[in-house]
Coordinates of C-alpha atoms and ligand atoms in Angstrom, one line a residue:
M14 CA -145.3 -0.7 -12.0
E15 CA -144.3 1.0 -15.2
N16 CA -140.6 0.7 -16.1
S17 CA -140.6 3.8 -18.4
I18 CA -141.1 6.2 -15.5
N19 CA -138.6 8.9 -15.3
P20 CA -137.2 9.4 -12.6
P21 CA -137.1 5.6 -12.0
L22 CA -139.1 3.9 -9.2
D23 CA -135.8 2.7 -7.6
T24 CA -137.1 2.1 -4.1
P25 CA -140.0 -0.1 -2.8
F26 CA -141.5 3.1 -1.2
K27 CA -141.6 4.8 -4.6
Q28 CA -142.9 1.7 -6.4
D29 CA -145.7 1.2 -3.8
V30 CA -146.7 4.9 -3.7
Y31 CA -146.8 5.0 -7.5
N32 CA -148.8 1.7 -7.8
G33 CA -151.1 2.5 -4.9
L34 CA -152.0 6.0 -6.0
T35 CA -152.5 5.1 -9.7
A36 CA -154.8 2.1 -8.7
F37 CA -158.5 2.2 -8.4
P38 CA -159.5 2.3 -5.6
K39 CA -156.4 4.1 -4.3
H40 CA -154.4 2.4 -1.5
L41 CA -151.1 2.8 0.5
S42 CA -149.5 0.2 2.8
S43 CA -149.6 0.8 6.6
K44 CA -146.0 -0.4 6.8
Y45 CA -145.1 3.2 5.6
F46 CA -146.7 4.8 8.7
Y47 CA -143.4 4.2 10.6
D48 CA -140.7 6.8 10.3
A49 CA -139.3 8.9 13.2
N50 CA -142.5 10.8 13.4
G51 CA -144.7 7.7 12.9
D52 CA -142.8 5.8 15.6
K53 CA -143.4 8.6 18.1
I54 CA -147.1 8.8 17.2
F55 CA -147.4 5.0 17.6
Q56 CA -145.9 5.2 21.1
A57 CA -148.6 7.8 21.9
I58 CA -151.3 5.5 20.5
M59 CA -150.0 2.7 22.8
N60 CA -150.7 5.0 25.8
L61 CA -154.2 5.9 24.7
P62 CA -157.1 4.6 26.9
E63 CA -158.9 3.5 23.7
Y64 CA -156.0 1.4 22.4
Y65 CA -156.6 -1.7 24.6
L66 CA -154.3 -3.9 22.5
T67 CA -151.0 -2.9 24.2
N68 CA -152.3 -3.2 27.7
S69 CA -154.0 -6.5 27.0
E70 CA -150.8 -8.1 25.6
F71 CA -148.6 -6.4 28.2
S72 CA -150.7 -8.0 31.0
I73 CA -150.5 -11.4 29.2
V74 CA -146.7 -11.3 28.9
Q75 CA -146.3 -9.9 32.5
E76 CA -148.5 -12.5 34.1
N77 CA -147.1 -15.5 32.2
K78 CA -143.5 -14.6 31.7
E79 CA -142.2 -17.5 33.7
K80 CA -144.2 -20.1 31.7
I81 CA -143.4 -18.4 28.4
C82 CA -139.7 -18.2 29.1
V83 CA -139.5 -21.9 30.2
L84 CA -141.0 -22.9 26.8
F85 CA -138.5 -20.6 25.0
A86 CA -135.4 -21.8 26.8
E87 CA -136.2 -25.6 27.2
N88 CA -134.3 -28.3 25.3
T89 CA -131.5 -26.1 24.2
P90 CA -128.3 -24.7 25.6
S91 CA -128.9 -21.4 23.8
F92 CA -131.3 -19.8 21.4
N93 CA -132.0 -16.8 19.0
L94 CA -134.9 -14.6 20.0
I95 CA -136.0 -13.0 16.7
E96 CA -138.7 -10.4 16.7
L97 CA -140.6 -9.3 13.6
G98 CA -141.7 -5.6 13.7
A99 CA -140.1 -5.1 17.2
G100 CA -141.1 -1.4 17.5
D101 CA -140.0 0.0 20.9
G102 CA -139.9 -3.5 22.4
K103 CA -142.2 -2.5 25.3
K104 CA -143.6 -6.0 25.9
T105 CA -140.5 -7.9 24.8
K106 CA -138.5 -6.1 27.5
I107 CA -140.5 -8.0 30.1
L108 CA -139.3 -11.3 28.6
L109 CA -135.8 -10.0 28.2
A110 CA -135.6 -9.1 31.9
H111 CA -137.0 -12.4 32.9
L112 CA -134.7 -14.4 30.6
N113 CA -131.8 -12.4 32.1
N114 CA -132.9 -13.3 35.6
I115 CA -133.0 -17.0 34.8
K116 CA -129.6 -16.6 33.1
A117 CA -130.8 -17.9 29.7
N118 CA -128.2 -17.9 27.0
F119 CA -129.6 -16.1 24.0
N120 CA -129.2 -13.4 21.3
Y121 CA -131.9 -10.9 20.6
L122 CA -132.4 -10.1 16.9
P123 CA -135.1 -7.4 16.4
I124 CA -136.3 -6.9 12.8
D125 CA -138.1 -3.7 11.8
L126 CA -138.7 -1.7 8.6
S127 CA -138.2 1.5 10.6
E128 CA -134.5 2.3 11.0
N129 CA -135.4 4.9 13.6
A130 CA -137.3 2.4 15.8
L131 CA -134.4 -0.1 15.6
K132 CA -131.8 2.6 16.6
Q133 CA -133.9 3.7 19.5
L134 CA -134.5 0.2 20.6
E135 CA -130.8 -0.7 20.4
S136 CA -129.7 2.3 22.5
S137 CA -132.4 1.7 25.1
L138 CA -131.4 -2.0 25.3
A139 CA -127.7 -1.1 25.7
E140 CA -128.7 0.9 28.7
E141 CA -131.2 -1.4 30.3
F142 CA -129.7 -4.8 29.4
P143 CA -126.0 -4.2 28.7
N144 CA -125.2 -7.9 28.9
I145 CA -127.7 -9.0 26.2
H146 CA -126.2 -9.5 22.7
V147 CA -128.5 -7.5 20.3
A148 CA -128.2 -7.8 16.5
P149 CA -130.8 -5.5 14.9
K150 CA -131.8 -6.1 11.3
C151 CA -133.5 -3.3 9.2
G152 CA -135.8 -4.7 6.6
S153 CA -139.2 -6.2 5.7
Y154 CA -140.4 -9.2 7.8
I155 CA -139.6 -12.2 5.5
E156 CA -136.7 -10.7 3.6
A157 CA -134.9 -9.9 6.9
L158 CA -135.9 -13.2 8.5
E159 CA -134.4 -15.1 5.6
T160 CA -131.0 -13.4 6.2
V161 CA -131.0 -14.1 9.9
A162 CA -128.9 -17.1 11.0
F163 CA -131.4 -20.0 11.0
N164 CA -129.3 -22.9 11.8
K165 CA -130.5 -26.3 13.1
N166 CA -128.0 -26.3 16.0
N167 CA -129.5 -23.2 17.6
K168 CA -133.2 -23.0 18.6
N169 CA -135.0 -20.0 17.0
I170 CA -137.9 -18.3 18.8
I171 CA -139.8 -15.9 16.5
L172 CA -141.9 -13.2 18.2
F173 CA -144.7 -11.6 16.2
L174 CA -146.5 -9.4 18.7
G175 CA -148.9 -6.5 18.8
S176 CA -151.4 -8.2 16.5
N177 CA -149.1 -7.2 13.5
I178 CA -150.6 -10.3 11.8
G179 CA -153.8 -8.3 11.8
N180 CA -152.3 -6.0 9.2
M181 CA -152.8 -8.8 6.7
L182 CA -156.1 -10.1 5.3
F183 CA -156.8 -13.8 6.1
P184 CA -155.3 -15.3 2.8
Q185 CA -152.2 -13.2 3.1
A186 CA -151.8 -14.1 6.8
I187 CA -152.0 -17.8 5.8
R188 CA -149.3 -17.3 3.1
F189 CA -147.1 -15.4 5.6
L190 CA -147.3 -18.0 8.4
K191 CA -146.7 -20.8 5.8
R192 CA -143.5 -19.0 4.8
I193 CA -142.4 -18.6 8.4
N194 CA -143.2 -22.3 9.0
S195 CA -141.0 -23.3 6.0
L196 CA -138.1 -21.4 7.6
M197 CA -138.6 -23.0 11.1
H198 CA -136.9 -26.2 12.3
K199 CA -138.5 -28.9 14.5
N200 CA -137.6 -27.3 17.9
D201 CA -138.3 -23.7 16.8
I202 CA -141.2 -21.6 18.2
L203 CA -143.4 -18.9 16.9
F204 CA -144.9 -16.7 19.6
L205 CA -147.9 -15.0 18.0
G206 CA -150.1 -12.2 19.4
C207 CA -153.7 -12.1 18.0
D208 CA -156.4 -9.5 18.7
L209 CA -159.9 -11.1 19.1
K210 CA -163.3 -10.1 18.0
K211 CA -165.1 -8.2 20.7
N212 CA -167.7 -5.4 21.2
P213 CA -167.5 -3.6 17.8
Q214 CA -167.6 -0.2 19.5
L215 CA -164.4 -1.0 21.5
I216 CA -162.6 -2.0 18.3
L217 CA -163.8 1.1 16.4
D218 CA -162.8 3.4 19.2
A219 CA -159.3 1.8 19.3
Y220 CA -158.6 3.1 15.8
N221 CA -160.6 6.3 16.1
D222 CA -159.6 7.9 19.4
K223 CA -161.2 11.2 20.5
S224 CA -157.9 13.1 20.7
G225 CA -157.2 12.5 17.0
I226 CA -153.8 10.8 17.6
T227 CA -154.7 7.9 15.3
A228 CA -155.9 10.3 12.7
S229 CA -152.4 12.0 12.7
F230 CA -150.8 8.6 12.5
N231 CA -152.8 7.8 9.4
M232 CA -152.0 11.2 7.9
N233 CA -148.3 10.6 8.6
I234 CA -148.2 8.5 5.4
L235 CA -149.0 11.7 3.4
Q236 CA -146.4 13.6 5.4
R237 CA -143.8 11.0 4.5
I238 CA -144.6 11.3 0.8
N239 CA -144.3 15.1 1.1
T240 CA -140.9 14.8 2.9
E241 CA -139.3 11.9 1.1
L242 CA -140.8 12.0 -2.3
Q243 CA -141.3 15.8 -2.7
G244 CA -145.1 15.6 -2.6
N245 CA -147.5 18.5 -2.0
F246 CA -150.3 16.9 -0.1
N247 CA -152.3 19.4 2.0
I248 CA -153.1 17.2 5.1
E249 CA -156.1 19.5 5.9
N250 CA -157.8 18.4 2.7
F251 CA -158.1 14.8 4.0
K252 CA -160.1 13.2 6.8
H253 CA -159.2 10.0 8.8
W254 CA -162.1 7.5 8.5
E255 CA -162.4 4.1 10.3
V256 CA -164.8 1.3 9.7
Y257 CA -165.2 -2.0 11.5
D258 CA -167.2 -4.9 10.1
P259 CA -168.1 -7.3 12.9
E260 CA -169.0 -10.0 10.5
T261 CA -165.6 -10.4 8.9
G262 CA -163.7 -8.9 11.9
T263 CA -161.9 -6.5 9.6
A264 CA -161.2 -2.9 10.7
K265 CA -160.1 -0.6 7.8
S266 CA -158.6 2.8 7.9
Y267 CA -159.0 5.3 5.1
L268 CA -158.0 8.9 4.2
V269 CA -160.9 10.6 2.5
S270 CA -160.4 13.5 0.2
L271 CA -162.6 16.4 1.3
K272 CA -162.7 18.1 -2.1
P273 CA -161.6 17.6 -5.7
Q274 CA -157.8 18.2 -5.7
Q275 CA -154.6 17.6 -7.6
V276 CA -151.5 16.5 -5.8
T277 CA -148.0 16.4 -7.3
I278 CA -145.3 13.9 -6.2
A279 CA -142.2 15.2 -7.9
A280 CA -139.8 12.3 -7.0
I281 CA -141.9 9.9 -9.0
N282 CA -143.1 12.4 -11.5
L283 CA -146.8 11.8 -10.6
Q284 CA -149.9 14.0 -10.7
V285 CA -152.7 12.4 -8.7
H286 CA -156.2 13.6 -9.0
F287 CA -158.7 13.1 -6.2
K288 CA -162.5 13.5 -6.6
A289 CA -164.4 14.8 -3.6
W290 CA -164.9 12.0 -1.1
E291 CA -162.5 9.7 -2.9
T292 CA -160.6 7.4 -0.6
I293 CA -157.1 6.0 0.0
H294 CA -157.3 2.8 1.9
T295 CA -154.3 2.7 4.3
E296 CA -154.7 -0.1 6.9
I297 CA -156.3 -3.4 7.8
S298 CA -156.6 -4.5 11.4
Q299 CA -158.0 -8.0 11.3
K300 CA -159.7 -9.4 14.4
Y301 CA -160.0 -13.1 15.0
D302 CA -162.3 -15.6 16.7
H303 CA -161.2 -19.1 17.7
E304 CA -162.5 -20.8 14.6
M305 CA -160.5 -18.4 12.4
I306 CA -157.4 -18.9 14.4
Q307 CA -157.8 -22.6 14.2
R308 CA -158.2 -22.4 10.4
L309 CA -155.3 -20.0 10.1
L310 CA -152.9 -22.3 12.0
E311 CA -154.3 -25.5 10.4
E312 CA -153.6 -24.0 6.9
A313 CA -150.2 -22.8 7.9
G314 CA -149.2 -26.2 9.3
L315 CA -148.7 -24.9 12.9
K316 CA -149.6 -26.5 16.1
I317 CA -150.5 -24.9 19.4
V318 CA -148.2 -25.8 22.3
S319 CA -149.7 -23.3 24.7
K320 CA -152.0 -20.3 24.7
F321 CA -152.4 -17.3 27.0
G322 CA -155.2 -14.8 27.3
D323 CA -156.0 -11.6 29.2
K324 CA -158.7 -11.4 31.9
Q325 CA -161.1 -9.5 29.6
G326 CA -160.8 -12.0 26.8
Y327 CA -159.6 -9.3 24.4
F328 CA -156.3 -10.7 23.2
E329 CA -154.4 -14.0 23.0
N330 CA -150.8 -15.1 22.6
Y331 CA -149.9 -18.5 21.1
V332 CA -146.8 -20.6 21.4
L333 CA -146.7 -22.5 18.1
I334 CA -144.5 -25.2 16.6
K335 CA -144.3 -26.9 13.2
K336 CA -146.8 -29.8 12.8
Ligands
SAM401 C1 -148.0 -1.9 15.3 S1 -146.3 -1.7 15.6 C2 -146.0 -2.9 16.8 C3 -144.7 -2.9 17.5 C4 -144.5 -4.0 18.5 N1 -144.5 -5.3 17.8 C5 -145.5 -4.0 19.6 O1 -146.3 -5.0 19.7 O2 -145.6 -3.0 20.3 C6 -145.6 -2.4 14.1 C7 -144.1 -2.4 13.9 O3 -143.8 -3.3 12.9 C8 -143.0 -2.6 11.9 N2 -143.4 -3.1 10.6 C9 -144.6 -2.9 10.0 N3 -144.6 -3.6 8.8 C10 -143.4 -4.2 8.7 C11 -142.9 -5.0 7.7 N4 -143.6 -5.4 6.6 N5 -141.6 -5.5 7.9 C12 -140.9 -5.1 9.0 N6 -141.4 -4.3 10.0 C13 -142.6 -3.9 9.8 C14 -143.3 -1.1 12.1 O4 -142.2 -0.3 11.7 C15 -143.5 -1.0 13.6 O5 -142.4 -0.8 14.3

């Protein structure tokens, strides 16, 4: 980032857009997909036949809710249920309903970067679970987690679902889990959802649906720049492109410039030039195998208490504690 920029880069979004679009190759972070429009598109993605992730994890949580909730609620009179990147809470609500049924004593603390997602979640929870104490926190995973009451006297359960860990490359995921580990106490639990390596075609299709909904999700980052930073991206001049490397297990999303073009982003005083076929890398969706998961957890100092998988072997959820 350059400090001399006028107007100043006074928000993380401005800084990241400036840095990402002046870098080579160009990149933007997938965390900026989610505004009111992006949240709505992501809900449509979760209903796509190609997007197996949600159904797989939904079935795991549904079929194992009793066992999962016992692990959450044991050895403590009460606990904090903290969720990183809660979104619309579709799968979490299964756990909330069951915890309610067994009269568990807990607070629910959803964390999300999208203020819109949190507001919608809060109002739907007030309607569906009026007795649950909900304390939403808007912010980025770790920064928000650090401000949440982490006291030794109350057990903390951290949910990280939807394969959100897959939005990080392996070394970054290790650093992230290490940081979470350092915030956890002995009795605390991390409940982690991981998407597994599988038929490469299934993975590619999940991020490249025929109806073009994922493409519009990817493009939403340009729309956001247009709306929030007075950009003039012409969305039609870009193409959504997805690749999946079965060797590394990394799926990557790109926006490809269809022609040479110049884009102005007034709020950060930036002119961006695109060559024909130049890319903006926007998302990583990392897939794991058991050896990778083992290494990830080993490096992060986490121990598996229990693991749950779906019938197709697509997805797994881990109950983890500090080593
Ligand atoms: C792929 S959605 C998954 C939502 C939910 N966990 C699920 O499994 O359905 C990712 C969610 O995490 C949020 N998110 C992404 N990056 C984030 C970050 N760095 N800090 C906080 N929230 C983030 C997004 O706003 C979005 O609501």
